[in-house]
PDB file of C-alpha atoms in Angstrom:
ATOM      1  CA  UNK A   1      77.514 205.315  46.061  1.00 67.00           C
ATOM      2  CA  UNK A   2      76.401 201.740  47.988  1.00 67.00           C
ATOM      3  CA  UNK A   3      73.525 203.938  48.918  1.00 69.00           C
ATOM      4  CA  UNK A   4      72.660 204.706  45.527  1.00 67.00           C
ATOM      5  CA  UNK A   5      72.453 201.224  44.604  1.00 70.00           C
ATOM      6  CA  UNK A   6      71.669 199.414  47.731  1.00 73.00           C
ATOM      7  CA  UNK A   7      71.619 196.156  45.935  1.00 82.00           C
ATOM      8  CA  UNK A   8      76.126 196.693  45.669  1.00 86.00           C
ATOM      9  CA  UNK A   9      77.416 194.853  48.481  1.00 88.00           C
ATOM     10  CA  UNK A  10      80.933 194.833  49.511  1.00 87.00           C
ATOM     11  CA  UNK A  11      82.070 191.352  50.240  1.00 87.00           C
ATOM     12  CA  UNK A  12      85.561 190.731  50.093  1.00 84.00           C
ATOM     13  CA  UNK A  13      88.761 192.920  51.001  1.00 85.00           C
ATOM     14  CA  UNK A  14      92.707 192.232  51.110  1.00 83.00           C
ATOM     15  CA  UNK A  15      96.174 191.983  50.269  1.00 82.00           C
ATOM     16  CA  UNK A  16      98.094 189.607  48.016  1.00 78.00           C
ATOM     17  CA  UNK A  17     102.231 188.954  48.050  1.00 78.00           C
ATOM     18  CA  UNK A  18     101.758 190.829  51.958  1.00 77.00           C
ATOM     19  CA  UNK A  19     100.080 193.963  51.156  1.00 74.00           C
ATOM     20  CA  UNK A  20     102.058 194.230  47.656  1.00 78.00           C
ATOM     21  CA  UNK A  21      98.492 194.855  46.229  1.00 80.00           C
ATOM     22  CA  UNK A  22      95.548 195.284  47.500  1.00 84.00           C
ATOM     23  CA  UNK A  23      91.676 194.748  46.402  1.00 84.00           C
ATOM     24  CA  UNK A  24      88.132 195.460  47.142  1.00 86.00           C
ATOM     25  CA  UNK A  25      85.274 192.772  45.648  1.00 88.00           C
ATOM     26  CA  UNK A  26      81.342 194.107  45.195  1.00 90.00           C
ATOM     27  CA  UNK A  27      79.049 191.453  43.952  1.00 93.00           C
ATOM     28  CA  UNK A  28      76.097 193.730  41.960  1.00 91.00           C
ATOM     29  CA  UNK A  29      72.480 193.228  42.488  1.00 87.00           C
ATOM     30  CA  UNK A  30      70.892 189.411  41.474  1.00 89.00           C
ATOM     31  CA  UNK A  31      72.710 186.737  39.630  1.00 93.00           C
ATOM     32  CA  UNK A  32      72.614 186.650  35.790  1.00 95.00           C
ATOM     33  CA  UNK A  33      70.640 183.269  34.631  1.00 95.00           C
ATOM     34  CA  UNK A  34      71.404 181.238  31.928  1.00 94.00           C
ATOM     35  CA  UNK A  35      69.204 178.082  31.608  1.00 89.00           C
ATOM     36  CA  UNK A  36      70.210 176.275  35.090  1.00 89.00           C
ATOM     37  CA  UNK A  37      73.217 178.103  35.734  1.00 92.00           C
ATOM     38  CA  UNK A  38      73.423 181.188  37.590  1.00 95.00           C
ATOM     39  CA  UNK A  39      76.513 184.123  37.808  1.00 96.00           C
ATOM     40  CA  UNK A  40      77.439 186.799  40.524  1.00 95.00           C
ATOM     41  CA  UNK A  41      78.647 189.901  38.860  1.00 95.00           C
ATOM     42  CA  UNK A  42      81.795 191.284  40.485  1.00 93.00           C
ATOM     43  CA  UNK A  43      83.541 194.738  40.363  1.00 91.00           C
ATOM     44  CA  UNK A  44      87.244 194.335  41.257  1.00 87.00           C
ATOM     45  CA  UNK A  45      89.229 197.343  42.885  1.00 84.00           C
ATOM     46  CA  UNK A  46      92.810 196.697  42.997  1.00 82.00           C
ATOM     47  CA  UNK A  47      95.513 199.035  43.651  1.00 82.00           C
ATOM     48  CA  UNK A  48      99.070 198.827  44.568  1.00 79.00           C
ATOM     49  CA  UNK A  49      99.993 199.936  48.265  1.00 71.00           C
ATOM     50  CA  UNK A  50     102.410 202.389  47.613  1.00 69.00           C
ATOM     51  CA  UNK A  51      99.891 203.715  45.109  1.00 63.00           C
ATOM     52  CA  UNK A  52     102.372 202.854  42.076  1.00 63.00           C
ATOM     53  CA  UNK A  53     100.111 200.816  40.048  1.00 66.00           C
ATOM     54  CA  UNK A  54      97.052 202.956  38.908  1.00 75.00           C
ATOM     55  CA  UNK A  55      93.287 202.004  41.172  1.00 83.00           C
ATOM     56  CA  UNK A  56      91.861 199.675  38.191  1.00 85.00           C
ATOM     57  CA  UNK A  57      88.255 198.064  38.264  1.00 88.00           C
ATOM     58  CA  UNK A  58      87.600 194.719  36.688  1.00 89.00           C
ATOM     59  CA  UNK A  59      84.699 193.574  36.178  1.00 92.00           C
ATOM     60  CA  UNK A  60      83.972 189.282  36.142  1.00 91.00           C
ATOM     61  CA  UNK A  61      81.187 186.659  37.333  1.00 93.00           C
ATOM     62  CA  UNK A  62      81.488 183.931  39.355  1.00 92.00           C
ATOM     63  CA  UNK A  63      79.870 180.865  38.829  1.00 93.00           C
ATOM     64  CA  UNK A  64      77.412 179.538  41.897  1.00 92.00           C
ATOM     65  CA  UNK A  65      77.529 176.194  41.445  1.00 90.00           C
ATOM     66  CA  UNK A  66      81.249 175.928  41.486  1.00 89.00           C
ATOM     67  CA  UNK A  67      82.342 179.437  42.716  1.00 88.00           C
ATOM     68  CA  UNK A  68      85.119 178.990  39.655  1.00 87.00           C
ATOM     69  CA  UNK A  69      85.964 182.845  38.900  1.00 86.00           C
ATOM     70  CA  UNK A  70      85.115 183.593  34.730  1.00 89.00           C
ATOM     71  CA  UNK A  71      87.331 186.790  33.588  1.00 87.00           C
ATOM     72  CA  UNK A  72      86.290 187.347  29.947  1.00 89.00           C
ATOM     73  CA  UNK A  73      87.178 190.320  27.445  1.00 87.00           C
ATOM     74  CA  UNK A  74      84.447 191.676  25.064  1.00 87.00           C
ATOM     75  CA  UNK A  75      85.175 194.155  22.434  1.00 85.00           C
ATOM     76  CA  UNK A  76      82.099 196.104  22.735  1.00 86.00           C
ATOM     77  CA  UNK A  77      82.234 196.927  26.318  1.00 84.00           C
ATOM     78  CA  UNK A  78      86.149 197.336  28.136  1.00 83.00           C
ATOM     79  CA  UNK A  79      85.799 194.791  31.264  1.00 85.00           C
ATOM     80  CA  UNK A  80      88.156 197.358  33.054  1.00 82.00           C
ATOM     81  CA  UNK A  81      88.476 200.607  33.902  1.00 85.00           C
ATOM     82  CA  UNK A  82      91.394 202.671  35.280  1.00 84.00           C
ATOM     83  CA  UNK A  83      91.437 205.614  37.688  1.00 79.00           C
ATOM     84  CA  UNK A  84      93.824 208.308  38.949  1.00 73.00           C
ATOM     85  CA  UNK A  85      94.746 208.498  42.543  1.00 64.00           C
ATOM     86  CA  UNK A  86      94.338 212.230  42.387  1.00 70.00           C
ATOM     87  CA  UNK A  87      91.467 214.257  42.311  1.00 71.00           C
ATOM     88  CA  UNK A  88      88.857 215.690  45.222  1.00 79.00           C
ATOM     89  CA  UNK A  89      86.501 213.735  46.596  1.00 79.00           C
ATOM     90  CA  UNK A  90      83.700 215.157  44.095  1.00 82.00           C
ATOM     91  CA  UNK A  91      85.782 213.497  41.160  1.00 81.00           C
ATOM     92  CA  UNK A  92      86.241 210.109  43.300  1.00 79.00           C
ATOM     93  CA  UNK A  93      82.507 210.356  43.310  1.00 81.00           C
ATOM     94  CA  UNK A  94      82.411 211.100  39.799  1.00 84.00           C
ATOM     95  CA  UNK A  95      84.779 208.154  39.047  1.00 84.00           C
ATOM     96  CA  UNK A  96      82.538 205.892  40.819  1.00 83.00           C
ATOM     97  CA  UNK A  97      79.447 206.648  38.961  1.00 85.00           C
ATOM     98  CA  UNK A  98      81.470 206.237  35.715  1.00 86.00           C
ATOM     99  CA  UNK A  99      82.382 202.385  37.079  1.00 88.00           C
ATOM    100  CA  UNK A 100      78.850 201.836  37.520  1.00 88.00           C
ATOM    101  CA  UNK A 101      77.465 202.691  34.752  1.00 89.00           C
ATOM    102  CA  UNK A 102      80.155 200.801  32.519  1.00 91.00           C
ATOM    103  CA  UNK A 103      79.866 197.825  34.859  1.00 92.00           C
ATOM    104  CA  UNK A 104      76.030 197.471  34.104  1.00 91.00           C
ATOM    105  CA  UNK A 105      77.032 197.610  30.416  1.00 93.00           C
ATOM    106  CA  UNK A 106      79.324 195.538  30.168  1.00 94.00           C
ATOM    107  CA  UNK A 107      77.240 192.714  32.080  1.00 95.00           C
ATOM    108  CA  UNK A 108      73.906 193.456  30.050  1.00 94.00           C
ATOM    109  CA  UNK A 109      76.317 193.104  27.024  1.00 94.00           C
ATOM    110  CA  UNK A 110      78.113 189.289  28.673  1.00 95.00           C
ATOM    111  CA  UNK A 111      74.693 188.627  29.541  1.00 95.00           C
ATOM    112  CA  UNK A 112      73.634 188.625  25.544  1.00 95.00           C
ATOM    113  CA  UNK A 113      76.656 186.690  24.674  1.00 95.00           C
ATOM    114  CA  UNK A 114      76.193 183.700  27.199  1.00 95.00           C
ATOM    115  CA  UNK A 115      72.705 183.130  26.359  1.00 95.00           C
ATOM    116  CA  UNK A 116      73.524 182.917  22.387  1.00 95.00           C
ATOM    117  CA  UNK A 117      76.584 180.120  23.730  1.00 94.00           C
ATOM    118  CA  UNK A 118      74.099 178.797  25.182  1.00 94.00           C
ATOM    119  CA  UNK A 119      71.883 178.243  22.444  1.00 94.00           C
ATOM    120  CA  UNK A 120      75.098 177.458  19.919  1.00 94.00           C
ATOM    121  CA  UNK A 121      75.424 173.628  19.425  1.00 94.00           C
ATOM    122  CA  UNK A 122      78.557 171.916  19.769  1.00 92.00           C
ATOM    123  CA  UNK A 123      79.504 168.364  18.851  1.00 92.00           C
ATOM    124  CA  UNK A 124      82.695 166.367  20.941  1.00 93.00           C
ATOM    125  CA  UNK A 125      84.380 166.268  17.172  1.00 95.00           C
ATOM    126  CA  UNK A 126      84.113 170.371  17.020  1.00 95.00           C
ATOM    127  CA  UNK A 127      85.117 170.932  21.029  1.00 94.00           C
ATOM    128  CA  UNK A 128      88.081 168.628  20.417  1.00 94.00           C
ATOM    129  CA  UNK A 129      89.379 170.444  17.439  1.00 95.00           C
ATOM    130  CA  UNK A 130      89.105 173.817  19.693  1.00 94.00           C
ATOM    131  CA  UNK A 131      91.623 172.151  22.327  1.00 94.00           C
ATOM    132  CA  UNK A 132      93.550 171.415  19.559  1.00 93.00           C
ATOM    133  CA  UNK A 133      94.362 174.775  18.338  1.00 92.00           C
ATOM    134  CA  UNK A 134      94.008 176.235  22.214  1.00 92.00           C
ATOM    135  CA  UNK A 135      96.786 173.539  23.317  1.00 90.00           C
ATOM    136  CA  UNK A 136      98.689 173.166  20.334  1.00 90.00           C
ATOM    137  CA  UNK A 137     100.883 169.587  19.640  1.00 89.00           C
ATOM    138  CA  UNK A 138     104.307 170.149  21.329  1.00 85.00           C
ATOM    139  CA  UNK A 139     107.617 170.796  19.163  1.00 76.00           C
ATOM    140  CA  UNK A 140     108.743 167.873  16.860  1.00 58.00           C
ATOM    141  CA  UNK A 141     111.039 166.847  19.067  1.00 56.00           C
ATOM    142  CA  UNK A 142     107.909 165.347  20.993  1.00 63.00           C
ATOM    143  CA  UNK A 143     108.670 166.629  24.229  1.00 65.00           C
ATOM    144  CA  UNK A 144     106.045 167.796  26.536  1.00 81.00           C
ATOM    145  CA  UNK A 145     103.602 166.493  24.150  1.00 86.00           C
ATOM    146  CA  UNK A 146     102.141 164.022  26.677  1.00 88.00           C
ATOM    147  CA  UNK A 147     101.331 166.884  28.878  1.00 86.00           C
ATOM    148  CA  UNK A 148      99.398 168.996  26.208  1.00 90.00           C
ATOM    149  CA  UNK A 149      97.180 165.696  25.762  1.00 91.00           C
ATOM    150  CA  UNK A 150      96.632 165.360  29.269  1.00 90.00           C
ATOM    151  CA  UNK A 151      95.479 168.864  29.342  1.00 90.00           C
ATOM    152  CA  UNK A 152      93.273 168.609  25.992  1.00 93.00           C
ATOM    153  CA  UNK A 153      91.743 165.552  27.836  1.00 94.00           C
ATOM    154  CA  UNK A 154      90.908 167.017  31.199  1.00 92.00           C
ATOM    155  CA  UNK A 155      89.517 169.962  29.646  1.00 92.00           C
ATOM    156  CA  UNK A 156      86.933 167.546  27.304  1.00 93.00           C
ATOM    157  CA  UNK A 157      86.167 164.886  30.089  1.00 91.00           C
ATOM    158  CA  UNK A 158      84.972 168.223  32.241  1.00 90.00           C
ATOM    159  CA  UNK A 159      82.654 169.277  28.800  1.00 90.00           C
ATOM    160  CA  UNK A 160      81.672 165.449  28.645  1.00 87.00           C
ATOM    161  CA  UNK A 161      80.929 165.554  32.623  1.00 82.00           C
ATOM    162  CA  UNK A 162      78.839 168.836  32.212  1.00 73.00           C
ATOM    163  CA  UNK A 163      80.230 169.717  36.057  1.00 73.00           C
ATOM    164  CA  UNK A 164      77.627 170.289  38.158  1.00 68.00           C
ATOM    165  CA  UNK A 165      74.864 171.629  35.196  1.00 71.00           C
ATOM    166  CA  UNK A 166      73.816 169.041  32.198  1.00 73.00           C
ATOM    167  CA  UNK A 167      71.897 171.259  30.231  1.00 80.00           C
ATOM    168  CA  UNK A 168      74.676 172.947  28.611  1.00 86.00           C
ATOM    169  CA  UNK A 169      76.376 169.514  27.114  1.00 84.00           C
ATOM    170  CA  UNK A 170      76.468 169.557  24.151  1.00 89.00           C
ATOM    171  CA  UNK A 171      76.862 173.917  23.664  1.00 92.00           C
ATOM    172  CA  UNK A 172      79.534 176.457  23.350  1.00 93.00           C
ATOM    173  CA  UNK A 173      78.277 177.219  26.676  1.00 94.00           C
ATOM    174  CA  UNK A 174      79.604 174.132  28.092  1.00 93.00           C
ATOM    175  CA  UNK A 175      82.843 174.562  26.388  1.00 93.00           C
ATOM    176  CA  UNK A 176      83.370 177.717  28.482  1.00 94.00           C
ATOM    177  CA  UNK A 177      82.404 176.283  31.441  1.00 93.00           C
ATOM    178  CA  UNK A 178      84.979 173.230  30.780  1.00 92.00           C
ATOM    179  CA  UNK A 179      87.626 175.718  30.653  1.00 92.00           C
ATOM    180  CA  UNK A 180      86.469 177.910  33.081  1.00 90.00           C
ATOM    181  CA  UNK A 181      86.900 174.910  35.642  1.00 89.00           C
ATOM    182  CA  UNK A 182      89.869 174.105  34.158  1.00 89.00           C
ATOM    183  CA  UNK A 183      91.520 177.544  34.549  1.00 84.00           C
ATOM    184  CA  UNK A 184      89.861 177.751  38.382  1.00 79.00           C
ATOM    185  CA  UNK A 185      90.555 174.166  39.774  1.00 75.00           C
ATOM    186  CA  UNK A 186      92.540 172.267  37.282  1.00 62.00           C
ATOM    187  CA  UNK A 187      95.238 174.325  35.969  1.00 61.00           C
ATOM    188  CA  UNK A 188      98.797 174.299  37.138  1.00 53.00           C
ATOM    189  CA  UNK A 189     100.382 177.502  38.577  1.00 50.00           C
ATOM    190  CA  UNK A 190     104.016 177.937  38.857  1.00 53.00           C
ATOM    191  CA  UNK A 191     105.159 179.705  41.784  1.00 48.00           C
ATOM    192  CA  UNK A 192     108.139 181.974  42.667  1.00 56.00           C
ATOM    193  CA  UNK A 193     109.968 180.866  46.043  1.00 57.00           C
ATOM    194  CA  UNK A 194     108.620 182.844  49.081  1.00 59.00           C
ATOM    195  CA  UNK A 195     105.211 183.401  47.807  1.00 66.00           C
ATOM    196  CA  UNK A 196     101.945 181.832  48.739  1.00 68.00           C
ATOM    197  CA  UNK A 197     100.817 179.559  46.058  1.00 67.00           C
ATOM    198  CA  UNK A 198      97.121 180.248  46.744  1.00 68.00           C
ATOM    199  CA  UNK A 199      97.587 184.348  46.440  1.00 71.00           C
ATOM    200  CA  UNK A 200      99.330 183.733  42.759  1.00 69.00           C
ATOM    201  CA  UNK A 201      96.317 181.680  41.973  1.00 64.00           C
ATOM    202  CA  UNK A 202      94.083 184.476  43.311  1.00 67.00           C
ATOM    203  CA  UNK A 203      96.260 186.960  41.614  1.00 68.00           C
ATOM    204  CA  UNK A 204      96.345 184.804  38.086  1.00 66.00           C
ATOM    205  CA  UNK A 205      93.023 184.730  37.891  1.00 59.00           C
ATOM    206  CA  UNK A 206      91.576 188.296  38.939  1.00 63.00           C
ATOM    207  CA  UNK A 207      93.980 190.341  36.976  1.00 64.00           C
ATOM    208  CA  UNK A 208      93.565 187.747  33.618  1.00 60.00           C
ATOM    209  CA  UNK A 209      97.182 185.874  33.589  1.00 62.00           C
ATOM    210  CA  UNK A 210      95.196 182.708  33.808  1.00 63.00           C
ATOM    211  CA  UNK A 211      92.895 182.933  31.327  1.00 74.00           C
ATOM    212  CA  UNK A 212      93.706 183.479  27.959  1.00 82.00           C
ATOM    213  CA  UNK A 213      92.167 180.289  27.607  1.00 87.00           C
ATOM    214  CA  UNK A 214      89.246 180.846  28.951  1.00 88.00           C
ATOM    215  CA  UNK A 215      88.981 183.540  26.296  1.00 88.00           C
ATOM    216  CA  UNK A 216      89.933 181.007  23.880  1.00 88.00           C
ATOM    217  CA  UNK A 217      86.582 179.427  24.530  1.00 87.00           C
ATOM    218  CA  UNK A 218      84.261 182.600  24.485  1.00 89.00           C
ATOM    219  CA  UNK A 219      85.438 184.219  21.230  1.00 86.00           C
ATOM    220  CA  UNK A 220      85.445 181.117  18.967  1.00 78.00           C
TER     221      UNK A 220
END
C-alpha cells in the first residue's frame, strides 16, 4: 500500500497504559493550507493488544505551527473507520485501500470546511457568547463557577492572542484554533493512579475524549 502512495509515510508507532493499546501514525502526502496556517493529515491505527478492541483508523490534522493535535467529526464523511482482525491477507489489502480512499475524502471534505471558517467573521461579543454555552455558568449554588470563567477566559485571550498565526483573528477559524490549543496545551486531564499522565493526554486526544469542545467550535 505505502508503495502505492509513496507520499504515506509512517512516522510514529507505540503503546499507551504499557502495551494496553497500541497505534500506528501515517502523515498523508503535503500539508493542507489555509491562509498562513498549514495541517498534516494523519491516519490513526489503534488496536488493543490482545486484539479485544476492533483495529480502528482515525483520521485528524495536526497543526505545524503548534503541533496541537485537531480531532474533528463531519457528518458527510465518518473520520473513522473500523476493521476486523480476520480475514486473508487479500482482504487486509482490500481494507487498506478502503482507508485510503475514505481518508482522502474525508480531508478534501475538512479541507472545504476550514477554508469557509476561515472566511466566516467573528466578533469578541459572538466568540464570547460561544464559551458561554460551551462552558456553561456552574450550578446556583456558585460552586466551581470561578473555574468555568477561568476556562472561558483562557480560551478567548488565546482567540485575542491569535497563537502563533494573526490572520485568522477575528474568524471562526480562529475560534477553532483557540480551542484547539486549549484542548492540546491548556486543558486539565485527570488521571487514574498508576498511569502516565502524558499517555492519558495522548490517549484523550487521539481517540476524541478531549475534544468535544473542540467540536463545539467547528459545528457552530
Amino acid at each position: 500500500i505505502l508503495e502505492e502512495d509513496d507520499k504515506i509515510r509512517i512516522v510514529r508507532g507505540g503503546d499507551l497504559f504499557n502495551g494496553d493499546k497500541m497505534f500506528l501514525n501515517l502523515r498523508m502526502g503535503d500539508p493542507i493550507q489555509i491562509g498562513s496556517e498549514f495541517f498534516d493529515r494523519y491516519i490513526m491505527m489503534a488496536w488493543s493488544h490482545d486484539s479485544g478492541l476492533a483495529i480502528t483508523a482515525r483520521f485528524f490534522l495536526i497543526r505545524k505551527k503548534t503541533n496541537a493535535i485537531l480531532r474533528v467529526e463531519t457528518p458527510e464523511v465518518s473520520t473513522e473507520v473500523k476493521l476486523r482482525h480476520t480475514g486473508d491477507m487479500t482482504n487486509k489489502i482490500s481494507d487498506a485501500r478502503k482507508v485510503l480512499k475514505l481518508a482522502y475524502k474525508f480531508f478534501e471534505n475538512l479541507e472545504n470546511k476550514l477554508e469557509s471558517l476561515s472566511l466566516a467573521p467573528m466578533n469578541e461579543g459572538e466568540f464570547k457568547a460561544m464559551l458561554s454555552k460551551i462552558f456553561p455558568d456552574a450550578a446556583k449554588t456558585g460552586k466551581g463557577q470561578t473555574r468555568v470563567e477561568n476556562k472561558r477566559a483562557e480560551v478567548f485571550d488565546l482567540y485575542k492572542s491569535g497563537k502563533h498565526s494573526s490572520d485568522t483573528q477575528g474568524t471562526k477559524l480562529g475560534g477553532l484554533l483557540a480551542m484547539t490549543e486549549y484542548c492540546y496545551d491548556g486543558k486539565s486531564t485527570r488521571v487514574q493512579q498508576g498511569k502516565n499522565a502524558d499517555e492519558v493526554e495522548l490517549n484523550g486526544l487521539m481517540f476524541q475524549t478531549r475534544t468535544a469542545e473542540i467540536n463545539s467550535i467547528f459545528k457552530a
